[in-house]
Coordinates of C-alpha atoms in Angstrom, one line a residue:
M1 CA 103.3 136.0 88.2
Q2 CA 104.9 134.0 90.9
Y3 CA 104.7 134.2 94.5
G4 CA 106.8 133.1 96.8
F5 CA 108.5 133.4 99.9
V6 CA 111.6 135.1 101.8
I7 CA 112.1 134.1 105.3
D8 CA 114.5 136.4 107.6
Q9 CA 116.4 133.9 110.2
T10 CA 118.4 136.5 111.3
A11 CA 115.5 138.0 112.8
C12 CA 113.4 135.4 113.5
I13 CA 113.4 134.4 117.3
G14 CA 111.4 130.9 117.6
C15 CA 108.4 132.4 118.9
H16 CA 105.9 130.2 117.0
A17 CA 103.6 133.2 116.1
C18 CA 103.5 131.6 112.6
T19 CA 102.4 128.6 113.1
V20 CA 99.7 129.7 115.8
A21 CA 98.5 132.4 113.3
C22 CA 98.2 129.3 110.5
K23 CA 96.5 126.8 112.4
T24 CA 93.7 129.9 113.8
E25 CA 93.3 131.0 110.0
H26 CA 92.7 127.5 108.7
D27 CA 91.3 125.8 111.9
V28 CA 94.4 123.1 111.8
P29 CA 94.0 120.7 114.3
L30 CA 96.3 119.6 116.9
G31 CA 99.5 117.1 115.7
V32 CA 99.7 118.5 112.6
D33 CA 101.4 121.9 111.1
R34 CA 101.1 123.8 107.5
T35 CA 104.3 126.0 109.2
W36 CA 106.6 125.1 112.0
V37 CA 109.8 126.3 113.4
K38 CA 112.5 123.5 113.5
Y39 CA 115.2 124.0 116.2
I40 CA 118.5 123.0 116.2
E41 CA 121.6 123.3 118.5
T42 CA 125.1 123.3 118.4
G43 CA 128.1 122.8 120.7
T44 CA 128.4 121.5 124.2
W45 CA 127.0 123.3 127.6
P46 CA 127.5 126.0 128.1
D47 CA 129.0 126.8 124.7
T48 CA 125.9 126.2 123.2
K49 CA 123.9 128.0 120.3
R50 CA 120.0 127.4 119.3
S51 CA 118.9 128.6 115.7
F52 CA 115.4 128.6 114.0
S53 CA 114.0 127.5 110.7
V54 CA 110.5 128.1 109.4
M55 CA 109.2 125.3 107.7
R56 CA 106.3 125.0 105.2
C57 CA 105.4 124.7 101.7
N58 CA 107.6 125.8 98.8
H59 CA 105.1 126.5 96.1
C60 CA 107.5 125.1 93.4
T61 CA 107.5 125.6 90.1
D62 CA 107.7 121.9 89.1
A63 CA 105.6 120.8 91.9
P64 CA 106.0 116.8 92.3
C65 CA 103.1 116.7 94.4
V66 CA 101.0 118.1 91.7
S67 CA 102.2 115.6 89.0
I68 CA 101.5 112.5 90.9
C69 CA 98.3 113.7 92.9
P70 CA 95.6 110.9 91.3
T71 CA 92.6 113.1 91.0
N72 CA 94.1 116.6 90.6
A73 CA 93.1 117.7 94.3
L74 CA 96.7 119.6 94.4
F75 CA 97.1 122.4 91.7
R76 CA 99.2 125.0 90.4
R77 CA 97.5 128.7 90.0
D78 CA 98.5 130.8 87.3
D79 CA 99.8 132.7 90.5
G80 CA 102.0 130.3 91.2
I81 CA 100.7 129.5 94.3
V82 CA 100.1 125.1 94.9
D83 CA 96.7 125.3 96.0
F84 CA 94.3 121.9 96.9
D85 CA 90.6 121.0 96.7
T86 CA 89.7 118.7 99.8
S87 CA 86.6 117.6 97.6
L88 CA 88.9 115.7 95.3
C89 CA 91.7 114.1 97.6
I90 CA 91.1 110.4 98.0
G91 CA 94.0 110.5 100.7
C92 CA 96.2 107.9 99.0
K93 CA 99.3 109.7 100.2
S94 CA 101.2 109.9 97.6
C95 CA 101.9 113.8 97.4
M96 CA 103.4 113.0 100.9
Q97 CA 105.7 110.6 99.2
A98 CA 106.6 112.7 96.5
C99 CA 107.2 116.5 98.2
P100 CA 111.2 116.6 99.0
Y101 CA 110.1 119.3 101.8
D102 CA 107.6 117.5 104.4
A103 CA 104.9 119.8 103.6
L104 CA 101.9 117.8 103.4
Y105 CA 99.9 116.1 106.2
I106 CA 96.9 114.3 106.4
D107 CA 94.0 115.8 108.5
P108 CA 92.8 114.1 111.7
H109 CA 89.5 115.0 110.7
D110 CA 88.3 115.2 107.4
H111 CA 91.3 112.4 106.4
T112 CA 92.5 114.4 103.4
A113 CA 95.7 115.9 102.5
Q114 CA 96.5 119.7 103.7
K115 CA 99.2 122.1 103.3
C116 CA 100.1 125.7 103.3
N117 CA 98.0 127.5 100.3
Y118 CA 99.5 131.1 100.9
C119 CA 96.5 132.1 102.6
V120 CA 95.0 132.2 98.6
H121 CA 91.6 134.0 100.3
R122 CA 93.3 136.5 102.1
V123 CA 95.7 137.1 98.7
E124 CA 92.7 137.5 96.1
V125 CA 91.4 140.4 98.4
G126 CA 94.9 142.7 98.9
L127 CA 95.5 141.1 101.9
E128 CA 99.3 139.2 103.3
P129 CA 99.1 135.8 104.4
A130 CA 98.3 135.8 108.2
C131 CA 102.0 134.5 109.0
V132 CA 103.4 137.3 107.5
V133 CA 100.7 139.6 109.3
V134 CA 101.4 138.1 112.7
C135 CA 105.2 138.0 112.4
P136 CA 106.5 140.1 115.2
E137 CA 110.0 140.9 113.7
G138 CA 108.7 141.0 110.5
A139 CA 110.9 137.6 109.4
I140 CA 108.4 136.7 106.7
I141 CA 108.4 138.7 103.7
S142 CA 105.6 137.6 100.7
G143 CA 105.0 139.0 97.3
D144 CA 105.3 138.4 93.5
L145 CA 108.9 137.4 92.7
D146 CA 108.2 138.3 89.2
D147 CA 107.2 142.1 89.7
P148 CA 111.0 143.9 89.8
T149 CA 109.3 146.5 92.1
T150 CA 108.1 144.4 94.8
P151 CA 110.5 144.0 98.0
I152 CA 110.8 140.5 97.8
S153 CA 112.2 140.6 94.5
Q154 CA 114.2 142.8 94.9
L155 CA 115.7 140.7 98.1
V156 CA 115.9 137.8 96.2
H157 CA 118.1 139.5 94.0
A158 CA 120.2 141.8 96.0
E159 CA 120.8 139.0 98.9
R160 CA 122.7 135.7 99.2
M161 CA 120.0 133.2 100.4
L162 CA 119.5 129.7 100.7
Q163 CA 117.0 127.3 99.6
R164 CA 116.3 123.6 100.6
S165 CA 116.8 120.4 98.6
T166 CA 117.6 122.4 95.4
E167 CA 118.9 119.3 93.9
Q168 CA 115.2 117.8 93.3
G169 CA 114.7 120.1 90.6
T170 CA 111.3 121.6 91.9
G171 CA 112.2 125.0 91.7
P172 CA 111.4 126.3 95.0
N173 CA 109.8 129.4 95.6
L174 CA 110.9 130.3 99.1
W175 CA 114.5 131.5 100.4
Y176 CA 116.0 131.7 103.4
L177 CA 118.2 134.7 104.6
G178 CA 120.8 134.1 107.2
V179 CA 119.8 130.6 108.1
D180 CA 122.2 127.9 109.7
P181 CA 122.6 125.5 106.5
A182 CA 122.2 122.7 108.9
G183 CA 118.8 124.0 109.6
I184 CA 117.3 123.1 106.3
D185 CA 119.3 120.4 105.4
P186 CA 117.1 117.6 106.9
L187 CA 121.1 115.6 106.9
G188 CA 122.7 118.3 108.4
A189 CA 121.7 118.1 112.2
V190 CA 121.1 114.7 114.2
D191 CA 117.9 113.4 116.0
P192 CA 118.9 112.5 119.2
G193 CA 115.7 110.4 119.8
D194 CA 115.1 112.0 123.1
G195 CA 112.0 113.9 122.2
G196 CA 113.6 117.0 122.0
I197 CA 112.5 119.9 124.4
W198 CA 108.6 120.4 125.7
R199 CA 107.8 116.4 125.6
D200 CA 108.5 112.9 126.7
P201 CA 111.6 110.7 125.0
A202 CA 110.1 108.6 122.1
P203 CA 112.2 106.9 119.9
S204 CA 111.9 107.8 116.4
F205 CA 111.9 105.9 113.2
M206 CA 113.3 109.6 111.1
T207 CA 116.3 108.8 113.6
V208 CA 119.6 109.0 111.3
D209 CA 122.0 106.6 112.8
L210 CA 124.5 107.7 110.2
T211 CA 126.7 110.0 112.9
P212 CA 130.1 108.7 114.5
P213 CA 129.8 107.3 118.4
A214 CA 129.8 110.3 121.0
E215 CA 133.6 109.5 121.9
P216 CA 136.0 108.0 119.7
R217 CA 137.7 104.5 121.0
T218 CA 141.2 103.3 120.7
N219 CA 141.7 99.9 121.0
G220 CA 138.2 99.2 122.5
R221 CA 138.9 102.0 125.3
V222 CA 137.3 105.2 125.0
K223 CA 140.1 108.3 124.7
K224 CA 140.4 110.5 127.8
Q225 CA 137.1 113.1 127.9
R226 CA 137.8 116.8 127.0
N227 CA 137.3 119.8 129.1
R228 CA 133.4 119.8 129.3
H229 CA 133.6 123.7 129.1
R230 CA 135.1 123.7 125.9
P231 CA 133.0 123.5 123.1
R232 CA 133.0 120.1 120.9
R233 CA 134.3 121.0 117.4
D234 CA 133.2 117.3 116.5
N235 CA 129.8 117.3 118.1
P236 CA 127.0 117.7 115.2
P237 CA 124.3 119.3 115.3
R238 CA 121.5 118.5 116.6
V239 CA 117.5 119.0 116.1
V240 CA 116.1 119.7 119.6
Y241 CA 112.6 120.9 118.3
N242 CA 110.6 119.7 114.9
T243 CA 107.4 118.3 113.7
D244 CA 106.4 115.0 113.8
H245 CA 106.0 113.3 110.2
P246 CA 105.1 109.6 110.4
M247 CA 105.7 107.0 108.0
P248 CA 102.5 107.3 105.2
W249 CA 103.2 104.0 103.5
G250 CA 103.3 100.8 105.5
W251 CA 102.4 97.0 105.5
R252 CA 99.7 97.4 102.8
V253 CA 101.9 98.6 100.6
S254 CA 104.6 95.9 101.0
S255 CA 101.5 93.1 100.6
Y256 CA 100.0 95.0 97.6
F257 CA 103.6 94.4 95.8
L258 CA 103.1 90.4 96.5
T259 CA 99.4 90.2 95.8
K260 CA 99.6 92.3 92.5
G261 CA 103.2 90.2 91.8
I262 CA 101.6 86.8 92.3
S263 CA 98.8 87.6 89.8
A264 CA 100.6 89.1 87.1
G265 CA 103.8 86.5 87.4
I266 CA 101.6 83.2 87.3
V267 CA 100.0 84.6 83.9
M268 CA 103.3 85.7 82.4
V269 CA 104.8 82.2 83.4
L270 CA 101.7 80.0 82.1
A271 CA 102.2 82.2 78.8
L272 CA 105.8 81.1 78.8
S273 CA 104.9 77.1 79.5
L274 CA 102.9 77.4 76.2
L275 CA 106.2 78.1 73.8
S276 CA 107.4 74.8 75.7
G277 CA 104.3 72.9 74.3
A278 CA 102.1 72.8 76.9
G279 CA 98.4 72.4 76.1
V280 CA 95.5 74.6 77.5
D281 CA 92.9 71.6 77.8
N282 CA 93.1 71.2 81.5
P283 CA 91.7 72.8 84.4
F284 CA 94.4 74.9 85.4
A285 CA 94.6 76.6 82.1
R286 CA 91.0 76.6 81.8
W287 CA 89.6 78.0 85.2
G288 CA 92.8 77.6 87.9
A289 CA 95.0 80.0 86.6
P290 CA 92.8 82.8 85.7
L291 CA 90.7 82.4 89.2
I292 CA 93.9 82.6 91.1
A293 CA 95.3 85.1 89.4
G294 CA 92.1 87.0 89.8
I295 CA 91.8 86.3 93.6
F296 CA 95.4 88.2 94.1
L297 CA 94.2 91.0 91.6
A298 CA 90.9 91.5 94.2
L299 CA 93.3 91.5 96.9
T300 CA 95.3 93.9 95.3
G301 CA 92.5 96.3 95.0
V302 CA 91.2 95.7 98.4
L303 CA 94.9 96.6 99.9
L304 CA 95.1 99.8 97.9
V305 CA 91.1 100.7 98.5
W306 CA 92.1 100.1 102.3
D307 CA 94.9 102.0 102.3
L308 CA 93.4 104.8 101.3
K309 CA 92.4 107.7 104.0
R310 CA 88.8 107.9 102.2
P311 CA 88.4 104.8 100.5
D312 CA 84.6 106.0 99.7
R313 CA 86.0 108.1 97.2
F314 CA 88.4 105.3 95.3
H315 CA 86.1 105.6 92.3
F316 CA 87.8 109.3 91.6
L317 CA 90.8 107.3 90.0
L318 CA 88.6 106.2 87.2
T319 CA 86.3 109.2 87.1
K320 CA 88.3 112.1 87.9
G321 CA 91.9 111.0 87.3
N322 CA 94.9 112.7 86.0
P323 CA 96.5 110.9 83.4
G324 CA 100.0 112.2 84.3
S325 CA 99.8 110.3 87.5
W326 CA 101.1 106.5 87.5
L327 CA 98.3 105.5 90.4
V328 CA 95.5 106.5 87.6
K329 CA 97.2 104.7 85.0
G330 CA 98.1 101.8 87.3
A331 CA 94.4 101.6 87.9
W332 CA 93.2 101.4 84.6
I333 CA 96.1 98.6 83.9
L334 CA 94.7 96.4 86.7
A335 CA 91.1 97.3 85.7
A336 CA 92.1 95.7 82.2
Q337 CA 93.8 92.7 83.4
A338 CA 90.4 92.2 85.5
V339 CA 88.3 92.3 82.3
I340 CA 90.9 89.9 80.7
L341 CA 91.0 87.6 83.5
G342 CA 87.1 87.3 83.8
L343 CA 86.6 86.7 80.1
W344 CA 89.6 84.0 80.3
F345 CA 87.9 82.2 83.2
L346 CA 84.1 82.1 82.2
F347 CA 85.4 81.5 78.3
G348 CA 87.6 78.7 80.0
L349 CA 84.6 77.2 82.1
A350 CA 82.4 77.4 78.6
G351 CA 85.2 75.1 76.8
A352 CA 86.3 77.8 74.3
D353 CA 89.2 77.0 72.1
F354 CA 91.2 80.3 71.4
L355 CA 92.5 80.5 75.5
P356 CA 95.9 81.0 74.5
V357 CA 94.6 84.9 73.5
F358 CA 93.2 85.5 76.7
I359 CA 96.7 83.9 78.1
W360 CA 99.2 85.9 75.9
A361 CA 96.7 89.6 76.2
G362 CA 97.2 88.7 80.0
A363 CA 100.5 87.8 80.0
I364 CA 101.4 91.2 78.2
V365 CA 99.2 93.5 80.6
G366 CA 100.6 91.2 83.2
L367 CA 104.1 93.0 82.6
G368 CA 102.5 96.4 82.9
V369 CA 100.7 95.1 86.5
A370 CA 104.1 94.1 87.6
G371 CA 106.3 97.1 86.5
Y372 CA 103.8 100.3 86.7
T373 CA 104.6 100.8 90.3
A374 CA 108.2 101.4 89.6
F375 CA 107.0 104.4 87.8
L376 CA 105.1 105.4 90.6
F377 CA 107.4 105.3 92.6
G378 CA 109.7 107.3 90.6
Q379 CA 107.5 110.0 91.2
A380 CA 107.3 109.8 94.8
E381 CA 110.3 112.3 94.1
G382 CA 111.0 113.2 98.1
R383 CA 112.5 109.2 98.3
D384 CA 115.2 109.2 96.5
L385 CA 115.8 105.4 97.2
W386 CA 112.7 104.9 95.5
Q387 CA 114.2 106.7 92.2
S388 CA 116.6 103.9 91.3
P389 CA 117.0 102.8 88.0
T390 CA 117.2 98.9 88.9
L391 CA 113.0 99.2 90.2
L392 CA 111.6 98.2 87.5
W393 CA 114.0 95.2 87.1
H394 CA 113.2 94.2 90.5
M395 CA 109.5 94.4 89.6
L396 CA 109.6 92.4 86.9
A397 CA 111.8 89.7 88.5
G398 CA 109.9 89.6 91.5
A399 CA 106.9 88.8 89.6
F400 CA 108.3 85.6 88.0
A401 CA 109.6 84.8 91.1
V402 CA 106.5 84.5 93.4
G403 CA 104.4 83.8 90.0
G404 CA 106.8 80.6 89.8
G405 CA 106.3 79.9 93.9
A406 CA 102.7 80.5 93.6
G407 CA 102.3 78.0 90.3
L408 CA 104.1 75.4 92.0
L409 CA 101.9 75.6 95.5
A410 CA 99.3 75.3 92.5
A411 CA 100.2 72.4 90.8
A412 CA 99.8 69.6 93.3
A413 CA 95.8 70.7 93.2
F414 CA 95.5 70.5 89.6
D415 CA 97.8 67.7 88.8
L416 CA 99.8 69.9 86.4
E417 CA 101.7 68.2 83.4
P418 CA 105.8 68.0 84.1
A419 CA 106.6 70.7 81.4
V420 CA 104.4 73.0 83.1
Q421 CA 106.0 72.2 86.5
R422 CA 109.3 73.1 85.2
T423 CA 108.3 76.3 83.9
F424 CA 107.2 77.4 87.2
A425 CA 110.4 76.2 88.4
W426 CA 112.5 78.1 85.9
A427 CA 110.6 81.2 86.7
L428 CA 111.1 80.8 90.2
V429 CA 114.7 80.0 89.6
G430 CA 115.5 83.1 86.8
G431 CA 113.6 85.5 89.1
T432 CA 115.3 84.8 92.1
A433 CA 118.6 84.7 90.3
A434 CA 117.4 88.3 88.6
L435 CA 116.6 89.4 92.0
A436 CA 120.0 88.6 93.5
L437 CA 121.7 90.7 90.4
V438 CA 119.7 93.6 91.2
G439 CA 120.2 93.5 94.6
M440 CA 124.1 93.1 94.0
A441 CA 123.6 96.4 91.7
E442 CA 122.2 97.9 94.2
L443 CA 124.9 97.4 96.5
V444 CA 127.5 98.4 94.6
S445 CA 126.4 101.3 92.7
K446 CA 127.8 104.5 93.6
H447 CA 124.7 106.5 95.5
P448 CA 123.5 109.2 93.7
T449 CA 122.6 111.7 96.7
R450 CA 122.8 111.8 100.7
N451 CA 119.3 110.9 101.1
H452 CA 120.0 107.6 99.0
A453 CA 122.5 106.8 100.8
A454 CA 120.8 107.2 103.9
A455 CA 118.1 105.1 102.7
M456 CA 120.5 102.4 101.9
H457 CA 122.1 102.4 105.2
H458 CA 118.6 102.3 106.9
L459 CA 118.0 99.3 104.1
T460 CA 121.1 97.1 104.6
K461 CA 123.3 98.5 107.9
G462 CA 120.1 100.2 109.7
A463 CA 116.7 99.6 111.5
H464 CA 115.6 97.1 108.6
A465 CA 118.9 95.5 107.5
R466 CA 117.8 92.0 109.4
E467 CA 114.1 92.3 107.4
W468 CA 116.0 92.5 104.5
W469 CA 119.0 90.2 104.5
L470 CA 117.6 87.1 106.6
G471 CA 113.9 87.6 105.0
G472 CA 114.5 89.1 101.9
Q473 CA 117.6 87.6 100.8
V474 CA 118.6 84.2 102.6
I475 CA 114.6 83.5 102.8
G476 CA 113.6 85.1 99.9
V477 CA 116.7 84.6 97.3
V478 CA 119.1 81.7 98.5
I479 CA 116.5 79.4 99.6
P480 CA 114.2 79.3 96.9
L481 CA 117.3 79.6 94.1
A482 CA 118.7 76.2 95.8
L483 CA 115.5 74.5 95.9
G484 CA 114.3 75.6 92.7
A485 CA 118.0 74.3 91.4
V486 CA 117.6 70.6 92.9
F487 CA 114.2 70.1 91.3
L488 CA 115.4 71.2 88.0
A489 CA 118.6 69.2 88.3
G490 CA 117.8 66.1 89.6
A491 CA 115.4 63.5 88.3
G492 CA 113.0 62.2 90.4
V493 CA 113.0 65.0 93.2
P494 CA 109.7 65.4 94.6
L495 CA 107.6 68.5 93.7
W496 CA 107.6 69.4 97.5
V497 CA 111.2 70.3 97.2
A498 CA 110.0 73.0 94.7
E499 CA 106.7 73.7 96.4
L500 CA 109.1 74.7 99.4
G501 CA 111.1 76.8 97.4
G502 CA 108.1 78.7 96.0
L503 CA 106.7 79.2 99.4
A504 CA 110.0 80.3 100.8
A505 CA 110.0 83.1 97.5
L506 CA 106.5 84.5 98.8
V507 CA 107.3 85.0 102.3
G508 CA 111.2 86.6 101.4
I509 CA 110.3 88.8 99.0
W510 CA 107.3 90.4 100.8
F511 CA 110.0 90.6 103.8
A512 CA 112.4 92.6 101.1
D513 CA 109.7 94.8 99.6
D514 CA 108.5 95.6 103.0
A515 CA 112.1 96.6 104.1
F516 CA 112.3 98.5 100.9
V517 CA 109.3 100.6 101.4
K518 CA 110.0 101.5 104.9
A519 CA 113.3 102.4 104.5
G520 CA 112.8 104.8 101.4
Q521 CA 110.5 106.6 104.1
A522 CA 113.2 106.2 106.6
V523 CA 115.5 109.6 105.8
P524 CA 113.8 112.8 107.1
L525 CA 113.0 115.1 104.7
S526 CA 112.5 118.4 107.3

């Protein structure tokens, strides 16, 4: 059994009855929607055309929101309906990043994720979903797709219809009959940035700035305008009504990249210093390094809990965790590192002589601390920029760079021996050089999807270009690389030169990661 929907857009009149019925049936607050109607327009007045497309959860066969959900709050029933249990939701918003259809939202009252659940309370007693019953044109058809006798199954097999974002491989169970392709293609229509109809103009971070100028130019002069009464063939479709989908993740996620990178990196670089003959009979190796790493690991935990919409339920990650979610795996990795750092600190203060065991254990687990976010972002299938195969190497390179930078900043306070200082300087130089190579690979590689290409545009040429280029590449890569190389190459170069490079790395890499996080979310999904 597989329940699904067909939306007959040849019959839809854009009346919003389905939206209102859904809100009434489920007490959906103002400002958010489980189902909504998107308007797009084509042409130039008076030769214009408006078309509608009903947006909602696609109840995917392979639902990425279910895979990433850390507490099994989202689950797929035996009848194919993707349902949710708000009592388990911690408000991490990862399901919103995984869904390629913008179908989930955070309820402003109970601060949990919610979406269309096919009105399961009605289906279970033999009734149709509320939106189906209320539609005055019968434009919404529901039923069992696997039953060949149902109208929906016969319609799907008889008519040529379209689906949304099939390239994501989610197996959506919602079809559109007679829809304008631009209406269900998130990049098929542009957002003019004027707020659309029925509300005041407001700039939107979701505006896709990939369209050509309104008027073609030649030698700096605008070509003669066409007859305004003729339709503009090159005028792209434009969105005139849609539901807002604010950016789920912001600066706290960007900062968490940095704090966990410092925590993991400083331990990994210290372990490398042991290979160069450095000893552990000094304050930094005994208690300084685990203390600094532990503080930044604790900050990582604070940022993660702070970003939850239901921080009171953060312990569900460990007590009710979904082992398939990298949020849960990451929580266990962070917890393991906390135990190692705590034991290292205590035994170091006690004067134990087996500290290298803790250092190497911390370095190995540190690889997981630094890199697991790449797999978490990989589960966020709605954000194609985050699916990059180079993301893991970016995370590891960044950890070595900020770990080296943090170690150099701590060197003066702990009077580190020259061999250890140079190891941290090498980590700074090597990490930033690797970041430069990863960034170059991203720039020259072919974009696998339009979504990825649009996000790269936002990152390197659009709204976040200054933060990425000036902050991330100049401050975060060029300056640390140059100052670290000067420190390593010149005898007698003062430590403050390398420390300045380390500080630049910490600041710049935060800017680069912040731009990356925001650019990935800057492409509309509906």
